[in-house]
Amino acid sequence: MAESGTGPRNTLSIRDNRTGRDYEVEVHEGNVIRAMDLRQIRVNEDDFGMMSYDPAFTNTASTRSSITEIDGARGILRYRGYPIEQLAEKSTFLEVAYLLLKGDLPTADELDTFIHDVTFHTYAHENVIKLLNGFRYDAHAMGIATSLVSALSTFYPDAKEVHDPEKRWIQIVRLVAKMPTLAAFAYRHHRGLPYVYPENELSYTANFLNMLFRIGVRDYAPSPVLERALDVLFILHADHEQNCSTTTMRVIGSAHADPFCALSGAMAALYGPLHGGANEAVLRMLTEIGSTDNIPAFMESVRKGERRLMGFGHRVYKAYDPRASIIKTTAHEVFEFTGRNPLLDIALELEKIALQEEYFVSRNLYPNVDFYSGLIYQALGFPVEMFPVLFAIPRTVGWLAQWEEMLEDSEQKIARPRQIYTGAGERNWVPIADRG
Ligand code: SDX
């Protein structure tokens, strides 16, 4: 509350010049006012009261959260307080998944139990495979995966019991475990290859690579370099506070829909080229540019506003996305093993120009998580249609952690924003003969 008589009051004083009335609105957390505190500002008793208008929520906090912290000005990203750089260097993806879901790094026993539980839930119901076989061979993998996840909800009716922590946890384990299987099956369907089923003795990422790429050999041994690179990429993509897809997960979850349906909605949002679909758009852009000779003409089209430099820019980061730095380093490690991706030269030249070009500097446009990730995925042998799916697998953990935090937050309820109505005033129905 405002301090009485000692130092500045922790409030905003608002004068409504329409009525001459003054209002005091409390400031929370140093820079936040509660939008509902504005409703007291009215011109008369019939007035609904003052609202805030914020299309795309560019300056609106929708929740309190203790999961991920981003400092966009300084390019800082922490999961539950741990810097992303340390987690990427020292942790495995499932260890980070436990951290995001449970709030702290697991003990050895906790991690062993979590790995065991995930390992023993990697299989999907065989009827899911019948669904998969209904898609065209060239169906986009993200469209397939999004459909299969919502279909999974029909196999687990107990997932609707969203207020039962134990029932929630088993759905969380199922989704974390099954996403790689669904993704790998979508890839194999796309390639016209038989499905490779999960192998329990492999790590999370080695099992995923095995389901994707094993052909005609009994024991597929993925390269430790590629296994680790994928683990790091999964860690970097695991959560990112209230981004578009996480907000979607929270909004759908606020209606108490089951987590499979909510997650399918989040995947649909991630699929967008302005969001998680950007890594696919980056590769298509680099392929279209084709040579560093063509960069000046492309950059001219960007400056004219005709194109966007995909993989650049961010709503929150106004400095280098810390994930992009780590991915860039990982890319060099992968290329030492797979051979250099020729598109890397174009990407590096684009970044060099953008980081010194007024158009980008003045708009704080830096490489984001999607700019280099696709180059690694391509070097690993993934078609571009798999790129958003590779984003969705690790982000499943963040979506679920945010979903559960929303359900346990007593301030939250079903999401239902207001609007400013700009349509026609009341008018009477007109017979069709009299229209036109
Ligand atoms: C992800 O929110 C998250 O955390 C997302 C994410 C996560 O982990 O969940 O980090 C993952 O989605 C990363 C972003 C991937 N998307 C792309 O790389 C697509 C290209 N980038 C953009 O379209 C854009 O930068 C956004 C969508 C990422 C951010 O858009 P904003 O914050 O709404 O900014 P804006 O569109 O209002 O742009 C501000 C200005 C505009 O110019 P002016 O109108 O002021 O003249 O910058 C320009 C834009 O035209 N601009 C770009 C640009 N991004 C913004 N111009 C050229 N190329 C770009 N990439």
GROMACS .gro file of C-alpha atoms and ligand atoms in nm:
model
  496
    1MET     CA    1   0.000   0.000   0.000
    2ALA     CA    2   0.103   0.367  -0.036
    3GLU     CA    3   0.344   0.467   0.241
    4SER     CA    4   0.171   0.724   0.462
    5GLY     CA    5   0.389   1.031   0.516
    6THR     CA    6   0.721   0.858   0.437
    7GLY     CA    7   0.864   0.913   0.089
    8PRO     CA    8   0.669   0.915  -0.240
    9ARG     CA    9   0.334   0.740  -0.245
   10ASN     CA   10   0.338   0.415  -0.445
   11THR     CA   11   0.046   0.528  -0.658
   12LEU     CA   12  -0.048   0.705  -0.980
   13SER     CA   13  -0.259   1.018  -0.948
   14ILE     CA   14  -0.502   1.039  -1.241
   15ARG     CA   15  -0.699   1.354  -1.311
   16ASP     CA   16  -1.003   1.298  -1.537
   17ASN     CA   17  -1.030   1.636  -1.708
   18ARG     CA   18  -1.374   1.544  -1.840
   19THR     CA   19  -1.513   1.552  -1.485
   20GLY     CA   20  -1.240   1.723  -1.282
   21ARG     CA   21  -1.227   1.415  -1.058
   22ASP     CA   22  -0.895   1.280  -0.920
   23TYR     CA   23  -0.811   0.914  -0.871
   24GLU     CA   24  -0.529   0.729  -0.694
   25VAL     CA   25  -0.424   0.399  -0.854
   26GLU     CA   26  -0.178   0.172  -0.675
   27VAL     CA   27   0.146   0.076  -0.853
   28HIS     CA   28   0.244  -0.291  -0.816
   29GLU     CA   29   0.583  -0.454  -0.877
   30GLY     CA   30   0.732  -0.114  -0.952
   31ASN     CA   31   0.571  -0.060  -1.291
   32VAL     CA   32   0.231  -0.226  -1.306
   33ILE     CA   33  -0.122  -0.101  -1.250
   34ARG     CA   34  -0.418  -0.336  -1.239
   35ALA     CA   35  -0.641  -0.267  -1.540
   36MET     CA   36  -0.949  -0.320  -1.322
   37ASP     CA   37  -0.841  -0.024  -1.108
   38LEU     CA   38  -0.920   0.196  -1.411
   39ARG     CA   39  -1.287   0.097  -1.411
   40GLN     CA   40  -1.361   0.344  -1.127
   41ILE     CA   41  -1.294   0.628  -1.374
   42ARG     CA   42  -1.639   0.716  -1.510
   43VAL     CA   43  -1.815   1.022  -1.644
   44ASN     CA   44  -2.150   0.913  -1.498
   45GLU     CA   45  -2.309   0.625  -1.311
   46ASP     CA   46  -2.415   0.453  -1.638
   47ASP     CA   47  -2.057   0.458  -1.765
   48PHE     CA   48  -1.895   0.112  -1.790
   49GLY     CA   49  -1.573   0.266  -1.668
   50MET     CA   50  -1.225   0.312  -1.815
   51MET     CA   51  -1.061   0.025  -2.008
   52SER     CA   52  -0.712  -0.009  -2.155
   53TYR     CA   53  -0.675  -0.082  -2.527
   54ASP     CA   54  -0.375  -0.296  -2.622
   55PRO     CA   55  -0.399  -0.486  -2.956
   56ALA     CA   56  -0.163  -0.789  -2.953
   57PHE     CA   57  -0.106  -0.726  -2.580
   58THR     CA   58   0.215  -0.535  -2.655
   59ASN     CA   59   0.210  -0.369  -2.312
   60THR     CA   60  -0.013  -0.595  -2.107
   61ALA     CA   61   0.090  -0.852  -1.849
   62SER     CA   62  -0.161  -1.137  -1.863
   63THR     CA   63  -0.023  -1.331  -1.568
   64ARG     CA   64   0.231  -1.359  -1.294
   65SER     CA   65   0.480  -1.637  -1.364
   66SER     CA   66   0.785  -1.787  -1.195
   67ILE     CA   67   0.892  -2.010  -1.484
   68THR     CA   68   1.097  -1.805  -1.732
   69GLU     CA   69   1.251  -1.461  -1.706
   70ILE     CA   70   1.358  -1.259  -2.011
   71ASP     CA   71   1.541  -0.927  -2.001
   72GLY     CA   72   1.492  -0.815  -2.361
   73ALA     CA   73   1.716  -0.510  -2.333
   74ARG     CA   74   2.013  -0.710  -2.203
   75GLY     CA   75   1.951  -1.034  -2.394
   76ILE     CA   76   1.904  -1.239  -2.077
   77LEU     CA   77   1.703  -1.564  -2.057
   78ARG     CA   78   1.668  -1.772  -1.737
   79TYR     CA   79   1.460  -2.082  -1.663
   80ARG     CA   80   1.355  -2.078  -1.296
   81GLY     CA   81   1.650  -1.843  -1.231
   82TYR     CA   82   1.915  -2.052  -1.407
   83PRO     CA   83   2.088  -1.874  -1.701
   84ILE     CA   84   2.018  -2.045  -2.033
   85GLU     CA   85   2.391  -2.051  -2.111
   86GLN     CA   86   2.463  -2.269  -1.805
   87LEU     CA   87   2.172  -2.503  -1.870
   88ALA     CA   88   2.270  -2.545  -2.237
   89GLU     CA   89   2.626  -2.627  -2.136
   90LYS     CA   90   2.566  -2.846  -1.830
   91SER     CA   91   2.217  -3.001  -1.842
   92THR     CA   92   2.027  -3.253  -2.051
   93PHE     CA   93   1.690  -3.168  -2.199
   94LEU     CA   94   1.494  -3.394  -1.963
   95GLU     CA   95   1.677  -3.241  -1.667
   96VAL     CA   96   1.569  -2.895  -1.789
   97ALA     CA   97   1.219  -3.026  -1.855
   98TYR     CA   98   1.196  -3.136  -1.491
   99LEU     CA   99   1.327  -2.792  -1.383
  100LEU     CA  100   1.061  -2.609  -1.584
  101LEU     CA  101   0.780  -2.841  -1.476
  102LYS     CA  102   0.869  -2.884  -1.110
  103GLY     CA  103   1.047  -2.555  -1.032
  104ASP     CA  104   1.395  -2.678  -0.945
  105LEU     CA  105   1.673  -2.897  -1.079
  106PRO     CA  106   1.603  -3.264  -0.997
  107THR     CA  107   1.806  -3.475  -0.758
  108ALA     CA  108   1.964  -3.784  -0.913
  109ASP     CA  109   1.673  -4.000  -0.793
  110GLU     CA  110   1.412  -3.751  -0.915
  111LEU     CA  111   1.577  -3.737  -1.256
  112ASP     CA  112   1.604  -4.116  -1.281
  113THR     CA  113   1.235  -4.151  -1.197
  114PHE     CA  114   1.138  -3.883  -1.449
  115ILE     CA  115   1.350  -4.041  -1.724
  116HIS     CA  116   1.197  -4.381  -1.643
  117ASP     CA  117   0.842  -4.243  -1.655
  118VAL     CA  118   0.899  -4.062  -1.983
  119THR     CA  119   1.076  -4.364  -2.136
  120PHE     CA  120   0.782  -4.591  -2.054
  121HIS     CA  121   0.526  -4.362  -2.217
  122THR     CA  122   0.688  -4.311  -2.557
  123TYR     CA  123   0.453  -4.545  -2.743
  124ALA     CA  124   0.139  -4.407  -2.906
  125HIS     CA  125  -0.182  -4.606  -2.942
  126GLU     CA  126  -0.173  -4.804  -3.268
  127ASN     CA  127  -0.498  -4.636  -3.377
  128VAL     CA  128  -0.304  -4.309  -3.388
  129ILE     CA  129  -0.096  -4.467  -3.665
  130LYS     CA  130  -0.412  -4.549  -3.858
  131LEU     CA  131  -0.498  -4.178  -3.838
  132LEU     CA  132  -0.150  -4.094  -3.959
  133ASN     CA  133  -0.187  -4.317  -4.261
  134GLY     CA  134  -0.486  -4.113  -4.368
  135PHE     CA  135  -0.270  -3.812  -4.454
  136ARG     CA  136  -0.128  -3.754  -4.801
  137TYR     CA  137   0.242  -3.846  -4.826
  138ASP     CA  138   0.325  -3.477  -4.879
  139ALA     CA  139   0.113  -3.347  -4.590
  140HIS     CA  140   0.307  -3.090  -4.386
  141ALA     CA  141   0.453  -3.258  -4.077
  142MET     CA  142   0.328  -2.979  -3.848
  143GLY     CA  143  -0.026  -3.021  -3.976
  144ILE     CA  144  -0.002  -3.394  -3.908
  145ALA     CA  145   0.152  -3.355  -3.562
  146THR     CA  146  -0.100  -3.092  -3.454
  147SER     CA  147  -0.385  -3.321  -3.557
  148LEU     CA  148  -0.239  -3.627  -3.385
  149VAL     CA  149  -0.192  -3.444  -3.055
  150SER     CA  150  -0.556  -3.339  -3.040
  151ALA     CA  151  -0.655  -3.692  -3.143
  152LEU     CA  152  -0.459  -3.825  -2.844
  153SER     CA  153  -0.711  -3.653  -2.615
  154THR     CA  154  -0.970  -3.913  -2.724
  155PHE     CA  155  -0.749  -4.193  -2.589
  156TYR     CA  156  -0.715  -4.037  -2.242
  157PRO     CA  157  -1.055  -3.921  -2.113
  158ASP     CA  158  -0.905  -3.877  -1.765
  159ALA     CA  159  -0.709  -3.582  -1.911
  160LYS     CA  160  -1.023  -3.376  -1.860
  161GLU     CA  161  -0.967  -3.392  -1.484
  162VAL     CA  162  -0.744  -3.085  -1.499
  163HIS     CA  163  -0.779  -3.007  -1.126
  164ASP     CA  164  -0.633  -3.342  -1.017
  165PRO     CA  165  -0.253  -3.294  -0.984
  166GLU     CA  166  -0.179  -3.663  -1.027
  167LYS     CA  167  -0.401  -3.686  -1.339
  168ARG     CA  168  -0.232  -3.369  -1.471
  169TRP     CA  169   0.114  -3.513  -1.416
  170ILE     CA  170   0.045  -3.835  -1.607
  171GLN     CA  171  -0.081  -3.634  -1.907
  172ILE     CA  172   0.230  -3.416  -1.888
  173VAL     CA  173   0.452  -3.725  -1.890
  174ARG     CA  174   0.252  -3.874  -2.179
  175LEU     CA  175   0.286  -3.561  -2.390
  176VAL     CA  176   0.657  -3.508  -2.321
  177ALA     CA  177   0.715  -3.876  -2.402
  178LYS     CA  178   0.497  -3.907  -2.710
  179MET     CA  179   0.579  -3.589  -2.899
  180PRO     CA  180   0.906  -3.729  -3.045
  181THR     CA  181   0.725  -4.049  -3.144
  182LEU     CA  182   0.446  -3.860  -3.324
  183ALA     CA  183   0.702  -3.633  -3.491
  184ALA     CA  184   0.918  -3.923  -3.604
  185PHE     CA  185   0.617  -4.113  -3.737
  186ALA     CA  186   0.505  -3.802  -3.928
  187TYR     CA  187   0.853  -3.780  -4.081
  188ARG     CA  188   0.860  -4.151  -4.175
  189HIS     CA  189   0.512  -4.121  -4.328
  190HIS     CA  190   0.637  -3.822  -4.530
  191ARG     CA  191   0.932  -4.031  -4.652
  192GLY     CA  192   0.722  -4.341  -4.718
  193LEU     CA  193   0.929  -4.539  -4.470
  194PRO     CA  194   0.816  -4.797  -4.214
  195TYR     CA  195   0.778  -4.668  -3.861
  196VAL     CA  196   1.062  -4.731  -3.617
  197TYR     CA  197   0.927  -4.781  -3.266
  198PRO     CA  198   1.081  -4.634  -2.949
  199GLU     CA  199   1.383  -4.806  -2.795
  200ASN     CA  200   1.381  -4.782  -2.416
  201GLU     CA  201   1.755  -4.805  -2.365
  202LEU     CA  202   1.825  -4.494  -2.574
  203SER     CA  203   1.828  -4.136  -2.441
  204TYR     CA  204   1.539  -3.902  -2.524
  205THR     CA  205   1.717  -3.746  -2.822
  206ALA     CA  206   1.897  -4.064  -2.934
  207ASN     CA  207   1.563  -4.246  -2.934
  208PHE     CA  208   1.415  -3.964  -3.143
  209LEU     CA  209   1.703  -3.981  -3.395
  210ASN     CA  210   1.667  -4.360  -3.402
  211MET     CA  211   1.293  -4.341  -3.480
  212LEU     CA  212   1.368  -4.086  -3.752
  213PHE     CA  213   1.670  -4.218  -3.931
  214ARG     CA  214   1.720  -4.590  -3.867
  215ILE     CA  215   1.687  -4.775  -4.194
  216GLY     CA  216   1.781  -5.139  -4.250
  217VAL     CA  217   2.022  -5.176  -3.958
  218ARG     CA  218   1.956  -5.356  -3.630
  219ASP     CA  219   2.121  -5.108  -3.398
  220TYR     CA  220   2.126  -4.745  -3.500
  221ALA     CA  221   2.387  -4.550  -3.308
  222PRO     CA  222   2.332  -4.176  -3.355
  223SER     CA  223   2.645  -3.967  -3.340
  224PRO     CA  224   2.702  -3.833  -2.986
  225VAL     CA  225   2.771  -3.494  -3.148
  226LEU     CA  226   2.428  -3.486  -3.312
  227GLU     CA  227   2.257  -3.634  -3.006
  228ARG     CA  228   2.406  -3.358  -2.788
  229ALA     CA  229   2.335  -3.088  -3.046
  230LEU     CA  230   1.966  -3.185  -3.051
  231ASP     CA  231   1.959  -3.192  -2.670
  232VAL     CA  232   2.099  -2.836  -2.661
  233LEU     CA  233   1.850  -2.719  -2.925
  234PHE     CA  234   1.566  -2.873  -2.723
  235ILE     CA  235   1.688  -2.696  -2.407
  236LEU     CA  236   1.699  -2.361  -2.589
  237HIS     CA  237   1.345  -2.403  -2.726
  238ALA     CA  238   1.182  -2.535  -2.408
  239ASP     CA  239   1.010  -2.219  -2.285
  240HIS     CA  240   0.999  -1.846  -2.350
  241GLU     CA  241   0.744  -1.689  -2.113
  242GLN     CA  242   0.420  -1.548  -2.262
  243ASN     CA  243   0.486  -1.588  -2.636
  244CYS     CA  244   0.203  -1.632  -2.885
  245SER     CA  245   0.174  -2.011  -2.856
  246THR     CA  246   0.209  -2.015  -2.478
  247THR     CA  247  -0.061  -1.750  -2.452
  248THR     CA  248  -0.275  -1.975  -2.672
  249MET     CA  249  -0.208  -2.270  -2.440
  250ARG     CA  250  -0.309  -2.062  -2.140
  251VAL     CA  251  -0.622  -1.922  -2.305
  252ILE     CA  252  -0.749  -2.263  -2.416
  253GLY     CA  253  -0.648  -2.412  -2.079
  254SER     CA  254  -0.837  -2.136  -1.897
  255ALA     CA  255  -1.159  -2.291  -2.029
  256HIS     CA  256  -1.048  -2.613  -1.853
  257ALA     CA  257  -1.006  -2.798  -2.181
  258ASP     CA  258  -0.780  -3.102  -2.154
  259PRO     CA  259  -0.404  -3.048  -2.208
  260PHE     CA  260  -0.395  -3.242  -2.535
  261CYS     CA  261  -0.650  -3.011  -2.700
  262ALA     CA  262  -0.485  -2.702  -2.546
  263LEU     CA  263  -0.146  -2.814  -2.668
  264SER     CA  264  -0.279  -2.877  -3.016
  265GLY     CA  265  -0.397  -2.516  -3.019
  266ALA     CA  266  -0.056  -2.398  -2.904
  267MET     CA  267   0.104  -2.599  -3.185
  268ALA     CA  268  -0.128  -2.432  -3.435
  269ALA     CA  269  -0.010  -2.090  -3.313
  270LEU     CA  270   0.354  -2.197  -3.324
  271TYR     CA  271   0.304  -2.309  -3.685
  272GLY     CA  272   0.267  -1.946  -3.794
  273PRO     CA  273   0.566  -1.807  -3.993
  274LEU     CA  274   0.591  -1.509  -3.760
  275HIS     CA  275   0.640  -1.749  -3.468
  276GLY     CA  276   0.776  -2.101  -3.465
  277GLY     CA  277   0.726  -2.141  -3.838
  278ALA     CA  278   1.004  -1.886  -3.885
  279ASN     CA  279   1.280  -2.146  -3.884
  280GLU     CA  280   1.124  -2.306  -4.192
  281ALA     CA  281   1.076  -1.960  -4.348
  282VAL     CA  282   1.444  -1.879  -4.283
  283LEU     CA  283   1.562  -2.184  -4.477
  284ARG     CA  284   1.326  -2.109  -4.765
  285MET     CA  285   1.455  -1.749  -4.761
  286LEU     CA  286   1.823  -1.856  -4.761
  287THR     CA  287   1.757  -2.109  -5.037
  288GLU     CA  288   1.574  -1.844  -5.242
  289ILE     CA  289   1.863  -1.598  -5.200
  290GLY     CA  290   2.092  -1.879  -5.314
  291SER     CA  291   2.416  -1.685  -5.320
  292THR     CA  292   2.581  -1.400  -5.130
  293ASP     CA  293   2.579  -1.214  -5.464
  294ASN     CA  294   2.201  -1.184  -5.434
  295ILE     CA  295   2.201  -1.042  -5.081
  296PRO     CA  296   2.211  -0.669  -5.176
  297ALA     CA  297   1.895  -0.700  -5.389
  298PHE     CA  298   1.720  -0.899  -5.116
  299MET     CA  299   1.813  -0.651  -4.845
  300GLU     CA  300   1.681  -0.369  -5.065
  301SER     CA  301   1.344  -0.546  -5.079
  302VAL     CA  302   1.351  -0.571  -4.699
  303ARG     CA  303   1.430  -0.203  -4.658
  304LYS     CA  304   1.137  -0.126  -4.889
  305GLY     CA  305   0.913  -0.331  -4.663
  306GLU     CA  306   0.842  -0.582  -4.940
  307ARG     CA  307   1.000  -0.873  -4.748
  308ARG     CA  308   1.093  -0.956  -4.392
  309LEU     CA  309   1.435  -1.086  -4.294
  310MET     CA  310   1.299  -1.402  -4.138
  311GLY     CA  311   1.477  -1.512  -3.822
  312PHE     CA  312   1.536  -1.149  -3.727
  313GLY     CA  313   1.352  -0.934  -3.478
  314HIS     CA  314   1.165  -1.010  -3.161
  315ARG     CA  315   0.882  -0.859  -2.958
  316VAL     CA  316   1.086  -0.878  -2.638
  317TYR     CA  317   1.456  -0.901  -2.727
  318LYS     CA  318   1.595  -0.564  -2.835
  319ALA     CA  319   1.943  -0.717  -2.820
  320TYR     CA  320   2.090  -1.040  -2.953
  321ASP     CA  321   1.865  -1.338  -2.864
  322PRO     CA  322   2.092  -1.536  -2.628
  323ARG     CA  323   1.962  -1.857  -2.779
  324ALA     CA  324   2.079  -1.751  -3.125
  325SER     CA  325   2.435  -1.712  -2.996
  326ILE     CA  326   2.437  -2.064  -2.852
  327ILE     CA  327   2.276  -2.211  -3.164
  328LYS     CA  328   2.538  -2.039  -3.382
  329THR     CA  329   2.814  -2.208  -3.179
  330THR     CA  330   2.632  -2.542  -3.193
  331ALA     CA  331   2.596  -2.505  -3.569
  332HIS     CA  332   2.973  -2.492  -3.614
  333GLU     CA  333   3.011  -2.807  -3.398
  334VAL     CA  334   2.749  -2.991  -3.606
  335PHE     CA  335   2.900  -2.881  -3.937
  336GLU     CA  336   3.238  -3.017  -3.829
  337PHE     CA  337   3.063  -3.354  -3.822
  338THR     CA  338   2.814  -3.325  -4.109
  339GLY     CA  339   3.005  -3.095  -4.339
  340ARG     CA  340   2.944  -2.721  -4.368
  341ASN     CA  341   2.600  -2.611  -4.481
  342PRO     CA  342   2.663  -2.379  -4.779
  343LEU     CA  343   2.367  -2.167  -4.673
  344LEU     CA  344   2.563  -2.073  -4.360
  345ASP     CA  345   2.774  -1.831  -4.563
  346ILE     CA  346   2.458  -1.650  -4.676
  347ALA     CA  347   2.325  -1.642  -4.319
  348LEU     CA  348   2.650  -1.504  -4.179
  349GLU     CA  349   2.665  -1.234  -4.449
  350LEU     CA  350   2.300  -1.137  -4.387
  351GLU     CA  351   2.372  -1.106  -4.016
  352LYS     CA  352   2.689  -0.903  -4.077
  353ILE     CA  353   2.502  -0.656  -4.297
  354ALA     CA  354   2.195  -0.635  -4.072
  355LEU     CA  355   2.397  -0.570  -3.757
  356GLN     CA  356   2.544  -0.258  -3.911
  357GLU     CA  357   2.254  -0.140  -4.128
  358GLU     CA  358   2.049   0.155  -4.003
  359TYR     CA  359   1.714  -0.005  -4.097
  360PHE     CA  360   1.778  -0.300  -3.864
  361VAL     CA  361   1.977  -0.119  -3.596
  362SER     CA  362   1.712   0.152  -3.561
  363ARG     CA  363   1.447  -0.116  -3.516
  364ASN     CA  364   1.655  -0.328  -3.279
  365LEU     CA  365   1.640  -0.623  -3.517
  366TYR     CA  366   1.883  -0.898  -3.420
  367PRO     CA  367   1.897  -1.269  -3.504
  368ASN     CA  368   1.644  -1.464  -3.300
  369VAL     CA  369   1.623  -1.830  -3.208
  370ASP     CA  370   1.502  -1.923  -3.556
  371PHE     CA  371   1.778  -1.770  -3.763
  372TYR     CA  372   2.040  -2.043  -3.729
  373SER     CA  373   1.842  -2.339  -3.598
  374GLY     CA  374   1.714  -2.439  -3.940
  375LEU     CA  375   2.068  -2.468  -4.075
  376ILE     CA  376   2.140  -2.732  -3.812
  377TYR     CA  377   1.815  -2.916  -3.876
  378GLN     CA  378   1.891  -2.923  -4.249
  379ALA     CA  379   2.242  -3.054  -4.180
  380LEU     CA  380   2.085  -3.326  -3.960
  381GLY     CA  381   1.882  -3.433  -4.261
  382PHE     CA  382   1.542  -3.287  -4.173
  383PRO     CA  383   1.317  -3.151  -4.448
  384VAL     CA  384   1.197  -2.793  -4.380
  385GLU     CA  385   0.847  -2.921  -4.308
  386MET     CA  386   0.986  -3.082  -3.991
  387PHE     CA  387   1.138  -2.760  -3.856
  388PRO     CA  388   0.830  -2.627  -3.670
  389VAL     CA  389   0.773  -2.979  -3.532
  390LEU     CA  390   1.128  -2.973  -3.394
  391PHE     CA  391   1.035  -2.650  -3.218
  392ALA     CA  392   0.709  -2.797  -3.083
  393ILE     CA  393   0.871  -3.104  -2.924
  394PRO     CA  394   1.073  -2.913  -2.660
  395ARG     CA  395   0.821  -2.631  -2.631
  396THR     CA  396   0.569  -2.893  -2.517
  397VAL     CA  397   0.746  -2.876  -2.180
  398GLY     CA  398   0.710  -2.498  -2.154
  399TRP     CA  399   0.349  -2.504  -2.267
  400LEU     CA  400   0.264  -2.764  -2.004
  401ALA     CA  401   0.455  -2.586  -1.726
  402GLN     CA  402   0.273  -2.261  -1.810
  403TRP     CA  403  -0.062  -2.443  -1.839
  404GLU     CA  404  -0.024  -2.598  -1.493
  405GLU     CA  405   0.089  -2.265  -1.343
  406MET     CA  406  -0.223  -2.102  -1.488
  407LEU     CA  407  -0.451  -2.369  -1.338
  408GLU     CA  408  -0.292  -2.324  -0.995
  409ASP     CA  409  -0.308  -1.942  -1.008
  410SER     CA  410  -0.604  -1.822  -0.798
  411GLU     CA  411  -0.608  -1.491  -0.989
  412GLN     CA  412  -0.674  -1.664  -1.322
  413LYS     CA  413  -1.012  -1.754  -1.471
  414ILE     CA  414  -1.150  -1.810  -1.820
  415ALA     CA  415  -0.984  -1.565  -2.058
  416ARG     CA  416  -1.239  -1.324  -2.208
  417PRO     CA  417  -1.101  -0.985  -2.326
  418ARG     CA  418  -1.320  -0.679  -2.392
  419GLN     CA  419  -1.348  -0.497  -2.727
  420ILE     CA  420  -1.411  -0.154  -2.871
  421TYR     CA  421  -1.718  -0.195  -3.092
  422THR     CA  422  -1.686  -0.011  -3.423
  423GLY     CA  423  -1.967  -0.176  -3.617
  424ALA     CA  424  -2.310  -0.056  -3.730
  425GLY     CA  425  -2.559   0.084  -3.482
  426GLU     CA  426  -2.895  -0.087  -3.434
  427ARG     CA  427  -3.084  -0.141  -3.760
  428ASN     CA  428  -3.384  -0.349  -3.870
  429TRP     CA  429  -3.384  -0.661  -4.085
  430VAL     CA  430  -3.437  -0.603  -4.461
  431PRO     CA  431  -3.615  -0.851  -4.690
  432ILE     CA  432  -3.377  -0.985  -4.956
  433ALA     CA  433  -3.586  -0.828  -5.234
  434ASP     CA  434  -3.516  -0.487  -5.083
  435ARG     CA  435  -3.139  -0.527  -5.037
  436GLY     CA  436  -2.857  -0.410  -5.260
  437SDX     C1  437   0.972  -1.669  -3.215
  437SDX     O1  438   0.755  -1.422  -2.849
  437SDX     C2  439   0.848  -1.515  -2.841
  437SDX     O2  440   0.913  -1.533  -2.742
  437SDX     C3  441   0.864  -1.599  -2.966
  437SDX     C4  442   0.982  -1.695  -2.967
  437SDX     C5  443   0.964  -1.806  -2.866
  437SDX     O3  444   1.064  -1.863  -2.825
  437SDX     O4  445   0.845  -1.842  -2.838
  437SDX     O5  446   1.101  -1.625  -2.937
  437SDX     C6  447   0.996  -1.763  -3.103
  437SDX     O6  448   0.861  -1.656  -3.259
  437SDX     C7  449   1.087  -1.586  -3.264
  437SDX     C8  450   1.043  -1.488  -3.378
  437SDX     C9  451   1.041  -1.567  -3.509
  437SDX     N1  452   0.982  -1.485  -3.615
  437SDX    C10  453   1.054  -1.435  -3.716
  437SDX     O7  454   1.177  -1.445  -3.723
  437SDX    C11  455   0.973  -1.365  -3.824
  437SDX    C12  456   1.040  -1.232  -3.861
  437SDX     N2  457   1.031  -1.139  -3.745
  437SDX    C13  458   0.914  -1.066  -3.734
  437SDX     O8  459   0.807  -1.075  -3.818
  437SDX    C14  460   0.902  -0.976  -3.612
  437SDX     O9  461   1.026  -0.929  -3.579
  437SDX    C15  462   0.838  -1.041  -3.492
  437SDX    C16  463   0.707  -1.099  -3.527
  437SDX    C17  464   0.926  -1.147  -3.437
  437SDX    C18  465   0.818  -0.934  -3.387
  437SDX    O10  466   0.730  -0.846  -3.438
  437SDX     P1  467   0.680  -0.716  -3.356
  437SDX    O11  468   0.741  -0.710  -3.223
  437SDX    O12  469   0.533  -0.711  -3.365
  437SDX    O13  470   0.745  -0.601  -3.438
  437SDX     P2  471   0.679  -0.535  -3.562
  437SDX    O14  472   0.625  -0.637  -3.654
  437SDX    O15  473   0.585  -0.429  -3.514
  437SDX    O16  474   0.807  -0.466  -3.633
  437SDX    C19  475   0.859  -0.344  -3.585
  437SDX    C20  476   0.929  -0.285  -3.706
  437SDX    C21  477   0.839  -0.279  -3.829
  437SDX    O17  478   0.888  -0.175  -3.910
  437SDX     P3  479   0.810  -0.031  -3.913
  437SDX    O18  480   0.661  -0.063  -3.931
  437SDX    O19  481   0.840   0.029  -3.777
  437SDX    O20  482   0.869   0.042  -4.028
  437SDX    O21  483   1.038  -0.369  -3.744
  437SDX    C22  484   1.012  -0.422  -3.874
  437SDX    C23  485   0.864  -0.407  -3.901
  437SDX    O22  486   0.841  -0.398  -4.040
  437SDX     N3  487   1.051  -0.563  -3.867
  437SDX    C24  488   1.118  -0.625  -3.961
  437SDX    C25  489   1.138  -0.755  -3.912
  437SDX     N4  490   1.082  -0.767  -3.791
  437SDX    C26  491   1.026  -0.647  -3.764
  437SDX     N5  492   1.163  -0.583  -4.082
  437SDX    C27  493   1.231  -0.676  -4.153
  437SDX     N6  494   1.256  -0.801  -4.112
  437SDX    C28  495   1.209  -0.845  -3.992
  437SDX     N7  496   1.234  -0.969  -3.952
   0.00000   0.00000   0.00000
